Coordinates of N, CA and C in Angstrom, one line a residue:
M224 N -5.4 34.6 -17.5 CA -4.2 34.7 -16.8 C -3.4 35.1 -17.5
T225 N -2.2 35.7 -17.5 CA -0.9 36.2 -17.8 C -0.2 35.1 -18.4
N226 N 0.7 35.5 -19.5 CA 1.5 34.4 -19.7 C 2.8 34.3 -18.5
L227 N 3.1 35.2 -17.8 CA 3.8 35.0 -16.6 C 3.1 34.2 -15.7
G228 N 1.8 34.4 -15.3 CA 1.2 33.5 -14.3 C 1.3 32.0 -15.0
D229 N 0.9 31.8 -16.2 CA 0.9 30.5 -16.5 C 2.1 29.9 -16.6
R230 N 3.2 30.5 -16.8 CA 4.8 30.1 -16.7 C 4.8 29.5 -15.1
R231 N 4.4 30.6 -14.4 CA 4.7 30.3 -12.7 C 4.0 29.0 -12.4
L232 N 2.7 29.0 -12.9 CA 1.9 27.8 -12.6 C 2.5 26.6 -13.0
G233 N 3.0 26.4 -14.3 CA 3.5 25.4 -15.0 C 4.7 24.8 -14.2
L234 N 5.5 25.8 -13.7 CA 6.7 25.4 -13.1 C 6.6 25.0 -11.8
L235 N 5.4 25.3 -11.1 CA 4.8 25.0 -9.8 C 4.4 23.3 -10.1
V236 N 3.6 23.2 -11.1 CA 3.3 21.6 -11.2 C 4.4 20.8 -11.6
A237 N 5.3 21.2 -12.6 CA 6.3 20.3 -12.8 C 7.2 20.2 -11.3
V238 N 7.4 21.1 -10.6 CA 8.2 21.0 -9.3 C 7.4 19.9 -8.5
V239 N 6.0 19.9 -8.5 CA 5.3 19.2 -7.5 C 5.3 17.7 -8.1
G240 N 5.4 17.7 -9.6 CA 5.5 16.5 -10.0 C 7.0 15.7 -9.7
I241 N 8.1 16.4 -9.9 CA 9.5 16.0 -9.4 C 9.3 15.8 -8.0
V242 N 8.7 16.3 -7.3 CA 8.6 15.8 -5.7 C 7.6 14.6 -5.6
I243 N 6.6 14.4 -6.2 CA 5.7 13.1 -6.3 C 6.7 11.8 -6.6
I244 N 7.4 12.0 -7.9 CA 8.4 11.1 -8.4 C 9.2 10.5 -7.3
Y245 N 10.0 11.8 -6.8 CA 11.1 11.3 -5.7 C 10.5 10.7 -4.6
M246 N 9.4 11.1 -4.1 CA 8.7 10.1 -2.9 C 8.3 9.0 -3.4
S247 N 7.8 8.6 -4.8 CA 7.4 7.4 -5.0 C 8.6 6.5 -5.0
L248 N 9.7 7.1 -5.4 CA 10.8 6.1 -5.4 C 11.2 5.5 -4.3
Q249 N 10.8 6.3 -3.0 CA 11.1 6.1 -1.7 C 10.3 4.6 -1.1
L250 N 9.2 4.5 -1.9 CA 8.1 3.5 -1.5 C 9.1 2.0 -1.5
P251 N 8.6 1.1 -0.8 CA 9.1 -0.5 -1.0 C 9.0 -0.8 -2.4
E252 N 9.7 -2.1 -2.6 CA 9.6 -2.7 -3.8 C 8.5 -3.8 -3.7
P253 N 8.1 -4.4 -4.7 CA 7.1 -5.3 -4.6 C 7.4 -6.3 -3.8
M254 N 6.4 -7.1 -3.3 CA 6.5 -8.2 -2.4 C 7.3 -9.4 -3.1
S255 N 8.1 -9.9 -2.4 CA 8.6 -11.1 -3.2 C 7.6 -12.4 -3.1
G256 N 7.7 -13.2 -4.1 CA 6.7 -14.3 -4.2 C 5.5 -13.9 -4.8
T257 N 5.2 -12.8 -5.3 CA 4.1 -12.2 -5.9 C 4.3 -12.0 -7.5
H258 N 3.3 -12.2 -8.3 CA 3.4 -12.2 -9.7 C 3.5 -10.5 -10.1
I259 N 3.3 -9.7 -9.1 CA 3.2 -8.2 -9.7 C 4.8 -7.9 -9.6
A260 N 4.9 -7.1 -10.9 CA 6.2 -6.7 -11.1 C 6.4 -5.2 -10.7
Y261 N 5.6 -4.5 -10.3 CA 5.7 -3.3 -9.7 C 5.1 -3.0 -8.7
G262 N 5.8 -2.1 -7.9 CA 5.5 -1.8 -6.5 C 4.2 -0.6 -6.2
P263 N 4.3 -0.4 -5.0 CA 3.4 0.8 -4.5 C 3.6 1.9 -5.1
G264 N 4.9 2.4 -5.5 CA 5.1 3.5 -6.0 C 5.1 3.9 -7.5
F265 N 4.5 2.7 -8.2 CA 4.5 3.0 -9.8 C 3.4 3.8 -10.3
F266 N 2.3 3.9 -9.6 CA 1.2 4.8 -10.1 C 1.6 6.3 -9.7
P267 N 2.0 6.3 -8.3 CA 2.3 7.6 -8.0 C 3.7 8.4 -9.0
A268 N 4.4 7.5 -9.4 CA 5.5 8.0 -10.4 C 4.9 8.2 -11.6
L269 N 3.9 7.6 -12.0 CA 3.2 8.0 -13.4 C 2.5 9.2 -13.3
L270 N 2.0 9.4 -12.5 CA 1.3 10.7 -12.0 C 2.2 11.9 -11.7
G271 N 3.4 11.5 -11.2 CA 4.4 12.5 -11.0 C 4.9 13.1 -12.6
V272 N 5.1 11.9 -13.4 CA 5.6 12.3 -14.8 C 4.5 13.0 -15.5
A273 N 3.3 12.6 -15.4 CA 2.3 13.5 -16.0 C 2.2 14.7 -15.6
A274 N 2.2 15.1 -14.2 CA 2.6 16.5 -14.0 C 3.6 17.2 -14.2
V275 N 4.7 16.5 -14.4 CA 5.8 17.2 -14.9 C 5.9 17.5 -16.4
V276 N 5.1 16.7 -17.2 CA 4.8 17.0 -18.8 C 4.0 18.0 -18.7
A277 N 2.6 18.0 -17.9 CA 1.8 19.0 -18.1 C 2.3 20.3 -17.4
G278 N 3.0 20.6 -16.5 CA 3.8 21.6 -15.9 C 4.6 22.5 -17.4
V279 N 5.8 21.5 -17.6 CA 6.5 21.9 -18.5 C 5.6 22.5 -19.9
T280 N 4.8 21.8 -20.2 CA 4.0 22.2 -21.4 C 3.1 23.5 -21.0
L281 N 2.5 23.8 -19.9 CA 2.0 24.9 -19.6 C 3.0 26.2 -19.5
A282 N 4.2 25.9 -19.2 CA 5.3 26.9 -18.8 C 6.0 27.3 -20.4
I283 N 5.7 26.4 -21.4 CA 6.6 26.5 -22.4 C 5.6 27.0 -23.6
V284 N 4.5 26.2 -23.8 CA 3.5 26.7 -24.7 C 2.8 27.6 -24.1
Q285 N 2.7 28.7 -24.9 CA 1.7 30.0 -24.5 C 0.7 30.4 -25.7
P286 N -0.4 30.8 -25.5 CA -1.3 31.1 -26.8 C -0.7 32.4 -27.0
S287 N -1.0 32.7 -28.3 CA -0.7 34.0 -28.9 C -1.6 35.1 -28.3
A288 N -1.0 36.2 -28.2 CA -1.5 37.5 -27.6 C -2.8 37.8 -28.2
E289 N -3.3 37.5 -29.4 CA -4.4 37.8 -29.7 C -5.7 36.8 -29.2
Q290 N -5.1 35.7 -29.0 CA -6.1 34.7 -28.5 C -6.4 35.3 -27.0
N291 N -5.4 35.5 -26.1 CA -5.6 36.0 -25.0 C -6.6 37.4 -24.9
E292 N -6.6 38.4 -25.9 CA -7.1 39.5 -25.9 C -8.5 39.1 -26.0
D293 N -8.9 38.2 -27.2 CA -10.1 37.5 -27.4 C -10.8 37.0 -26.3
E294 N -10.2 36.1 -25.3 CA -10.6 35.6 -24.4 C -10.9 36.7 -23.3
D295 N -10.3 37.4 -23.1 CA -10.2 38.5 -22.1 C -11.6 39.4 -22.2
A296 N -12.0 39.7 -23.8 CA -12.9 40.7 -24.1 C -14.2 39.9 -23.9
A297 N -14.0 38.5 -24.2 CA -15.2 37.3 -24.2 C -15.8 37.1 -23.0
A298 N -14.7 37.0 -21.9 CA -14.9 36.7 -20.4 C -15.4 37.8 -19.6
P299 N -17.0 37.4 -19.4 CA -17.6 38.7 -18.4 C -17.0 38.5 -17.1
A300 N -17.0 39.7 -16.4 CA -16.2 39.8 -15.1 C -17.3 39.4 -14.0
E301 N -17.1 38.1 -13.4 CA -17.8 37.5 -12.7 C -17.0 37.0 -11.2
T302 N -17.7 37.1 -10.3 CA -17.2 36.6 -8.9 C -16.8 34.9 -9.3
P303 N -15.7 34.3 -8.5 CA -15.7 32.7 -8.8 C -16.8 32.0 -7.9
R304 N -17.1 30.8 -8.9 CA -18.0 29.9 -8.5 C -17.0 28.9 -7.7
L305 N -17.6 28.7 -6.3 CA -17.2 27.6 -5.6 C -18.0 26.3 -5.6
G306 N -19.1 26.3 -6.3 CA -19.9 24.9 -6.4 C -19.4 23.9 -6.8
G307 N -18.6 23.9 -7.7 CA -17.6 22.7 -8.4 C -16.7 22.4 -7.4
P308 N -15.8 23.0 -6.7 CA -14.7 22.5 -5.8 C -15.5 22.1 -4.5
V309 N -16.4 22.6 -4.1 CA -17.2 22.2 -2.8 C -17.6 20.8 -3.3
L310 N -18.2 20.8 -4.3 CA -18.9 19.4 -4.7 C -18.0 18.3 -4.7
V311 N -16.9 18.5 -5.4 CA -15.7 17.5 -5.5 C -15.0 17.1 -4.0
L312 N -15.0 18.2 -3.3 CA -14.6 18.1 -1.9 C -15.6 17.1 -1.0
L313 N -16.8 17.4 -1.2 CA -17.9 16.5 -0.6 C -17.8 15.0 -1.2
A314 N -17.6 14.8 -2.5 CA -17.4 13.7 -3.1 C -16.4 12.9 -2.3
V315 N -15.2 13.4 -2.2 CA -14.1 12.8 -1.7 C -14.4 12.4 -0.3
L316 N -15.0 13.5 0.5 CA -15.2 13.0 1.9 C -16.4 12.0 2.1
S317 N -17.1 11.9 1.0 CA -18.3 10.7 1.1 C -17.5 9.3 0.9
Y318 N -16.8 9.4 0.0 CA -16.0 8.0 -0.2 C -15.2 7.8 1.0
I319 N -14.5 8.5 1.6 CA -13.6 8.3 2.6 C -14.5 7.7 3.9
Y320 N -15.7 8.4 3.9 CA -16.5 7.9 5.2 C -17.7 7.0 5.1
L321 N -18.0 6.8 3.8 CA -19.0 5.9 3.5 C -19.0 4.5 2.5
S322 N -17.7 4.5 2.2 CA -17.3 3.5 1.1 C -17.3 1.9 1.8
D323 N -16.9 2.2 3.0 CA -17.0 0.5 3.6 C -18.4 0.1 3.8
L324 N -19.2 1.3 4.1 CA -20.7 0.8 4.5 C -21.4 0.5 3.1
I325 N -21.5 1.5 1.9 CA -22.0 1.3 0.8 C -21.4 0.6 -0.3
G326 N -20.1 0.5 -0.3 CA -19.3 0.1 -1.3 C -18.6 0.8 -2.4
F327 N -17.9 0.4 -3.2 CA -17.1 1.2 -4.3 C -18.2 1.4 -5.2
I328 N -18.7 0.3 -5.8 CA -19.4 0.6 -7.1 C -20.7 1.4 -7.0
P329 N -21.6 1.2 -5.9 CA -22.7 2.1 -5.7 C -22.3 3.3 -5.4
L330 N -21.5 3.6 -4.7 CA -20.8 4.9 -4.2 C -20.4 5.8 -5.2
A331 N -19.5 5.0 -6.1 CA -18.6 5.5 -7.2 C -19.7 6.0 -8.3
T332 N -20.7 5.1 -8.5 CA -21.6 5.5 -9.5 C -22.6 6.5 -9.1
A333 N -23.3 6.6 -8.1 CA -23.8 7.8 -7.6 C -23.0 9.1 -7.5
T334 N -21.8 9.0 -7.1 CA -20.8 10.2 -7.1 C -20.5 10.8 -8.2
L335 N -20.1 9.7 -9.2 CA -19.7 10.2 -10.6 C -20.9 10.7 -11.3
A336 N -22.0 10.1 -11.0 CA -23.4 10.6 -11.8 C -23.7 12.2 -11.4
I337 N -23.5 12.6 -9.9 CA -23.9 13.6 -9.4 C -22.9 14.7 -10.3
L338 N -21.6 14.5 -10.0 CA -20.6 15.2 -10.7 C -21.0 15.6 -12.4
L339 N -21.3 14.5 -12.6 CA -21.5 14.7 -14.3 C -22.8 15.5 -14.6
M340 N -23.7 15.6 -13.8 CA -25.0 16.1 -13.9 C -24.8 17.4 -13.6
F341 N -23.9 17.7 -12.7 CA -23.3 19.1 -12.1 C -22.6 19.9 -13.4
G342 N -21.9 19.0 -14.4 CA -21.2 19.5 -15.2 C -22.1 19.7 -16.4
G343 N -23.5 19.3 -16.2 CA -24.4 19.5 -17.4 C -24.6 18.2 -18.3
M344 N -24.1 17.2 -18.1 CA -24.7 16.0 -18.7 C -26.3 15.6 -18.2
R345 N -26.8 15.1 -19.2 CA -28.5 14.7 -18.9 C -28.2 13.6 -17.9
F346 N -29.4 13.2 -17.1 CA -29.5 12.1 -16.1 C -29.2 10.7 -16.6
P347 N -30.0 10.3 -17.6 CA -29.9 8.7 -18.2 C -28.3 8.6 -18.8
K348 N -27.8 9.5 -19.4 CA -26.5 9.6 -20.1 C -25.3 9.3 -18.8
A349 N -25.8 10.3 -17.7 CA -24.7 10.1 -16.5 C -24.7 9.0 -15.8
I350 N -26.1 8.6 -15.6 CA -26.0 7.2 -15.0 C -25.5 6.0 -15.6
A351 N -25.7 6.0 -17.1 CA -25.1 4.9 -17.8 C -23.6 5.0 -17.7
L352 N -23.2 6.3 -18.0 CA -21.6 6.4 -18.0 C -21.0 6.1 -16.6
S353 N -21.7 6.5 -15.8 CA -21.1 6.3 -14.2 C -21.0 5.0 -13.9
L354 N -22.2 4.1 -14.1 CA -22.3 2.6 -13.8 C -21.3 2.0 -14.5
L355 N -20.9 2.5 -15.9 CA -20.0 1.6 -16.8 C -18.6 1.9 -16.1
A356 N -18.2 3.2 -16.1 CA -16.8 3.6 -15.4 C -16.7 2.9 -14.2
S357 N -17.5 2.9 -13.3 CA -17.6 2.4 -11.9 C -17.1 0.7 -12.1
I358 N -17.8 0.1 -12.9 CA -17.5 -1.3 -12.9 C -16.1 -1.5 -13.5
L359 N -15.8 -0.7 -14.6 CA -14.5 -0.7 -15.2 C -13.4 -0.5 -14.3
I360 N -13.6 0.6 -13.4 CA -12.6 1.0 -12.5 C -12.3 -0.2 -11.4
Y361 N -13.5 -0.6 -10.9 CA -13.6 -1.6 -10.0 C -12.7 -2.8 -10.4
L362 N -13.1 -3.6 -11.6 CA -12.5 -4.7 -12.4 C -11.1 -4.4 -12.5
M363 N -10.5 -3.3 -12.9 CA -9.2 -2.9 -13.1 C -8.4 -2.8 -11.9
F364 N -8.9 -2.4 -10.8 CA -8.3 -2.2 -9.5 C -8.3 -3.7 -8.8
S365 N -9.4 -4.5 -8.8 CA -9.8 -5.4 -7.8 C -9.0 -6.8 -8.3
K366 N -9.4 -6.9 -9.5 CA -8.8 -8.0 -10.6 C -7.3 -7.9 -11.2
G367 N -7.2 -6.9 -11.7 CA -5.9 -6.4 -12.5 C -5.0 -6.1 -11.6
L368 N -5.2 -5.0 -10.7 CA -4.0 -4.7 -9.7 C -4.2 -5.2 -8.5
L369 N -5.1 -6.2 -8.3 CA -5.2 -6.8 -6.9 C -5.3 -5.8 -5.9
V370 N -5.9 -4.8 -5.7 CA -6.3 -3.9 -4.8 C -7.7 -4.1 -4.5
P371 N -7.7 -4.3 -3.2 CA -9.3 -4.6 -2.6 C -10.1 -3.4 -2.5
L372 N -11.0 -3.3 -3.2 CA -12.2 -2.4 -2.8 C -13.2 -2.5 -2.1
P373 N -13.9 -1.8 -1.5 CA -14.9 -2.5 -0.5 C -15.9 -2.6 -1.3
R374 N -16.9 -3.9 -1.0 CA -18.0 -4.3 -1.6 C -19.2 -3.9 -1.0
G375 N -19.3 -3.4 0.2 CA -20.5 -2.7 0.9 C -21.8 -3.5 0.6
L376 N -22.7 -2.9 0.0 CA -23.8 -3.5 -0.1 C -24.0 -4.4 -1.1
L377 N -22.9 -4.7 -2.0 CA -22.8 -5.8 -2.9 C -22.2 -7.0 -2.4
Q378 N -22.0 -7.3 -1.2 CA -21.2 -8.3 -0.3 C -22.0 -9.6 -0.6
P379 N -23.4 -9.7 -0.7 CA -24.1 -10.9 -1.0 C -23.6 -11.5 -2.2
W380 N -23.2 -10.6 -3.1 CA -22.8 -11.1 -4.7 C -21.3 -11.0 -4.9
A381 N -20.7 -11.2 -3.7 CA -19.2 -11.1 -3.8 C -18.6 -12.2 -4.7
L382 N -19.0 -13.4 -4.8 CA -18.8 -14.4 -5.7 C -18.6 -13.9 -7.2
W383 N -19.5 -13.1 -7.5 CA -19.6 -12.5 -9.0 C -18.5 -11.3 -9.1
L384 N -18.0 -10.6 -8.0 CA -17.2 -9.6 -8.1 C -15.8 -10.3 -7.9

């Protein structure tokens, strides 16, 4: 991509981040009587800040012309691959439609393992990392942030979750 294209993309990402921050500030305050000091706009605001920082960095920091020439010479001209984006879209749709039935931990483990293996990770390592990440994310959201995640197939063991 050219430097001008990188700058435009960076500015677009920064503008999207600003919009996310603005919209997250419009969300309601935390419920009174709870021990949570942050409301529903906290994480979207963090995401917006990250998008602004990433966009500004992309717009300002440019690789040298020599590096761009080396990348252009090394990159073979091939058609764009749609397998990755389609797989991510299927993963999101599967979570939307199957999470209540299957539950967060099993579905997130399977989905993340498939995505990692598609990216080139070997099966045992992908399963172990996916299971660990799914459990940590579940605990962070359900216990730390008090966001109820679907238990699905793990409902019989709900006391342990």
